[in-house]
GROMACS .gro file of C-alpha atoms in nm:
model
  169
    1UNK     CA    1   0.000   0.000   0.000
    2UNK     CA    2   0.143   0.337  -0.099
    3UNK     CA    3   0.136   0.616   0.155
    4UNK     CA    4  -0.041   0.849  -0.089
    5UNK     CA    5  -0.341   0.614  -0.082
    6UNK     CA    6  -0.376   0.621   0.297
    7UNK     CA    7  -0.639   0.863   0.429
    8UNK     CA    8  -0.493   1.095   0.694
    9UNK     CA    9  -0.807   1.243   0.847
   10UNK     CA   10  -0.807   1.351   1.213
   11UNK     CA   11  -0.860   1.066   1.456
   12UNK     CA   12  -0.722   0.713   1.445
   13UNK     CA   13  -0.536   0.622   1.127
   14UNK     CA   14  -0.703   0.284   1.076
   15UNK     CA   15  -0.501   0.188   0.766
   16UNK     CA   16  -0.177   0.242   0.958
   17UNK     CA   17  -0.294  -0.012   1.217
   18UNK     CA   18  -0.356  -0.268   0.942
   19UNK     CA   19  -0.004  -0.219   0.808
   20UNK     CA   20   0.148  -0.236   1.159
   21UNK     CA   21  -0.041  -0.554   1.243
   22UNK     CA   22   0.091  -0.728   0.932
   23UNK     CA   23   0.446  -0.614   1.013
   24UNK     CA   24   0.417  -0.732   1.374
   25UNK     CA   25   0.356  -1.088   1.251
   26UNK     CA   26   0.719  -1.105   1.136
   27UNK     CA   27   0.874  -0.946   1.447
   28UNK     CA   28   1.020  -1.107   1.756
   29UNK     CA   29   0.817  -1.056   2.075
   30UNK     CA   30   1.068  -0.814   2.227
   31UNK     CA   31   1.055  -0.600   1.910
   32UNK     CA   32   0.683  -0.547   1.969
   33UNK     CA   33   0.753  -0.365   2.297
   34UNK     CA   34   0.687   0.004   2.248
   35UNK     CA   35   0.589   0.332   2.406
   36UNK     CA   36   0.294   0.551   2.317
   37UNK     CA   37   0.404   0.912   2.283
   38UNK     CA   38   0.163   1.203   2.276
   39UNK     CA   39   0.228   1.573   2.245
   40UNK     CA   40   0.019   1.882   2.201
   41UNK     CA   41   0.136   2.177   1.994
   42UNK     CA   42  -0.010   2.516   1.912
   43UNK     CA   43  -0.136   2.581   1.561
   44UNK     CA   44  -0.274   2.889   1.394
   45UNK     CA   45  -0.654   2.883   1.425
   46UNK     CA   46  -0.776   2.872   1.066
   47UNK     CA   47  -1.049   2.697   0.869
   48UNK     CA   48  -0.940   2.585   0.522
   49UNK     CA   49  -1.093   2.381   0.244
   50UNK     CA   50  -0.920   2.048   0.175
   51UNK     CA   51  -0.973   1.929  -0.182
   52UNK     CA   52  -0.855   1.576  -0.104
   53UNK     CA   53  -1.131   1.515   0.150
   54UNK     CA   54  -1.374   1.768   0.001
   55UNK     CA   55  -1.427   1.920   0.346
   56UNK     CA   56  -1.329   2.214   0.563
   57UNK     CA   57  -1.052   2.139   0.812
   58UNK     CA   58  -0.942   2.331   1.117
   59UNK     CA   59  -1.236   2.259   1.346
   60UNK     CA   60  -1.195   2.083   1.681
   61UNK     CA   61  -1.212   1.706   1.643
   62UNK     CA   62  -1.165   1.601   2.008
   63UNK     CA   63  -1.449   1.637   2.086
   64UNK     CA   64  -1.603   1.729   1.752
   65UNK     CA   65  -1.709   2.091   1.796
   66UNK     CA   66  -1.790   2.363   1.543
   67UNK     CA   67  -1.511   2.585   1.682
   68UNK     CA   68  -1.169   2.665   1.539
   69UNK     CA   69  -0.889   2.449   1.672
   70UNK     CA   70  -0.585   2.616   1.824
   71UNK     CA   71  -0.387   2.302   1.907
   72UNK     CA   72  -0.296   1.970   1.748
   73UNK     CA   73  -0.262   1.657   1.960
   74UNK     CA   74  -0.038   1.390   1.805
   75UNK     CA   75  -0.006   1.022   1.905
   76UNK     CA   76   0.272   0.788   1.790
   77UNK     CA   77   0.436   0.461   1.890
   78UNK     CA   78   0.811   0.413   1.919
   79UNK     CA   79   0.990   0.083   1.958
   80UNK     CA   80   1.179   0.011   2.279
   81UNK     CA   81   1.402  -0.281   2.171
   82UNK     CA   82   1.381  -0.220   1.797
   83UNK     CA   83   1.407   0.118   1.630
   84UNK     CA   84   1.078   0.232   1.475
   85UNK     CA   85   0.838   0.524   1.504
   86UNK     CA   86   0.491   0.555   1.357
   87UNK     CA   87   0.218   0.816   1.389
   88UNK     CA   88  -0.109   0.645   1.488
   89UNK     CA   89  -0.351   0.932   1.532
   90UNK     CA   90  -0.397   1.304   1.563
   91UNK     CA   91  -0.670   1.543   1.666
   92UNK     CA   92  -0.737   1.913   1.655
   93UNK     CA   93  -0.834   2.063   1.991
   94UNK     CA   94  -0.926   2.397   2.142
   95UNK     CA   95  -0.713   2.587   2.392
   96UNK     CA   96  -0.883   2.392   2.671
   97UNK     CA   97  -0.876   2.024   2.576
   98UNK     CA   98  -1.162   1.804   2.693
   99UNK     CA   99  -0.954   1.582   2.922
  100UNK     CA  100  -1.220   1.313   2.959
  101UNK     CA  101  -1.252   1.279   2.579
  102UNK     CA  102  -0.870   1.271   2.547
  103UNK     CA  103  -0.843   1.003   2.820
  104UNK     CA  104  -1.107   0.789   2.649
  105UNK     CA  105  -0.928   0.830   2.316
  106UNK     CA  106  -0.594   0.725   2.469
  107UNK     CA  107  -0.752   0.416   2.629
  108UNK     CA  108  -0.912   0.323   2.296
  109UNK     CA  109  -0.576   0.377   2.125
  110UNK     CA  110  -0.404   0.149   2.378
  111UNK     CA  111  -0.662  -0.124   2.314
  112UNK     CA  112  -0.616  -0.082   1.938
  113UNK     CA  113  -0.237  -0.112   1.980
  114UNK     CA  114  -0.276  -0.433   2.178
  115UNK     CA  115  -0.515  -0.573   1.915
  116UNK     CA  116  -0.250  -0.492   1.651
  117UNK     CA  117   0.010  -0.692   1.849
  118UNK     CA  118   0.194  -0.384   1.975
  119UNK     CA  119   0.276  -0.410   2.346
  120UNK     CA  120   0.269  -0.060   2.495
  121UNK     CA  121   0.470  -0.050   2.819
  122UNK     CA  122   0.521   0.322   2.856
  123UNK     CA  123   0.324   0.639   2.796
  124UNK     CA  124   0.547   0.938   2.721
  125UNK     CA  125   0.453   1.306   2.724
  126UNK     CA  126   0.602   1.639   2.823
  127UNK     CA  127   0.336   1.706   3.089
  128UNK     CA  128   0.205   2.005   2.897
  129UNK     CA  129  -0.147   1.887   2.968
  130UNK     CA  130  -0.160   1.748   3.321
  131UNK     CA  131  -0.540   1.727   3.306
  132UNK     CA  132  -0.519   1.429   3.070
  133UNK     CA  133  -0.267   1.260   3.300
  134UNK     CA  134  -0.489   1.321   3.602
  135UNK     CA  135  -0.785   1.169   3.416
  136UNK     CA  136  -0.573   0.861   3.340
  137UNK     CA  137  -0.490   0.824   3.710
  138UNK     CA  138  -0.137   0.964   3.716
  139UNK     CA  139  -0.033   1.222   3.972
  140UNK     CA  140   0.279   1.428   4.038
  141UNK     CA  141   0.172   1.615   4.350
  142UNK     CA  142   0.432   1.630   4.623
  143UNK     CA  143   0.220   1.425   4.862
  144UNK     CA  144   0.079   1.185   4.600
  145UNK     CA  145   0.306   1.049   4.327
  146UNK     CA  146   0.139   0.796   4.097
  147UNK     CA  147   0.358   0.700   3.801
  148UNK     CA  148   0.203   0.371   3.691
  149UNK     CA  149  -0.149   0.245   3.632
  150UNK     CA  150  -0.299  -0.095   3.561
  151UNK     CA  151  -0.477  -0.122   3.229
  152UNK     CA  152  -0.786  -0.330   3.170
  153UNK     CA  153  -0.650  -0.431   2.827
  154UNK     CA  154  -0.341  -0.598   2.975
  155UNK     CA  155  -0.377  -0.695   3.341
  156UNK     CA  156  -0.027  -0.848   3.357
  157UNK     CA  157   0.161  -0.527   3.285
  158UNK     CA  158   0.153  -0.186   3.445
  159UNK     CA  159   0.167   0.117   3.220
  160UNK     CA  160   0.429   0.362   3.339
  161UNK     CA  161   0.458   0.723   3.242
  162UNK     CA  162   0.780   0.906   3.171
  163UNK     CA  163   0.764   1.275   3.238
  164UNK     CA  164   1.011   1.528   3.116
  165UNK     CA  165   1.272   1.566   3.389
  166UNK     CA  166   1.152   1.829   3.633
  167UNK     CA  167   1.169   1.853   4.008
  168UNK     CA  168   0.837   1.896   4.186
  169UNK     CA  169   0.960   1.854   4.541
   0.00000   0.00000   0.00000
C-alpha cells in the first residue's frame, strides 16, 4: 500500500494499524515492545478547504465541535528494543482540551495497539497537559506520586509514564 493512498483524516489512522499488524507478525516478541508518545502543539486557528477530502478542516475534532482548533494533539508509537516510530492518530483541539474525551481516546488507542500486536509498556509526554494525565490516574503532587497504572487491556503489565525531567519537590 502506498502512503499516498492512505487517508490521513483527524482521529485514528485505521489503515496504519492494518499495516502495523501485518508487520508485527514477522517481528520477535521483544521487538513489539513500544511506548505511546503524545504531544500537544499550538497551531494557527484557521479553517481551510481540503480538496482531497472535500471538506473544511481546522475545526476541533476532540471532541467534535464547530469551533476553530488552536492546538494539534499527536499520538505515535516508538519501539523500545527495535528502532521504529509511527504516527497512529492526531486530533485538533481547542485551547482547553476536553480531558475526559482525550483520556477515552488514549484508552481506545491502547486497546487498538494491543489488538494490533503492539505491546505498549510506557506512555510518554512532556506534561504540557496534566489534566489528561490526572484523568488517566497519574499524579505528580508532592504528597501523592502515581507513576504507573494498571490497564484493563493488559492486566499483567503496568503502564508507566515518563515525564520530562523536572523537580516537583
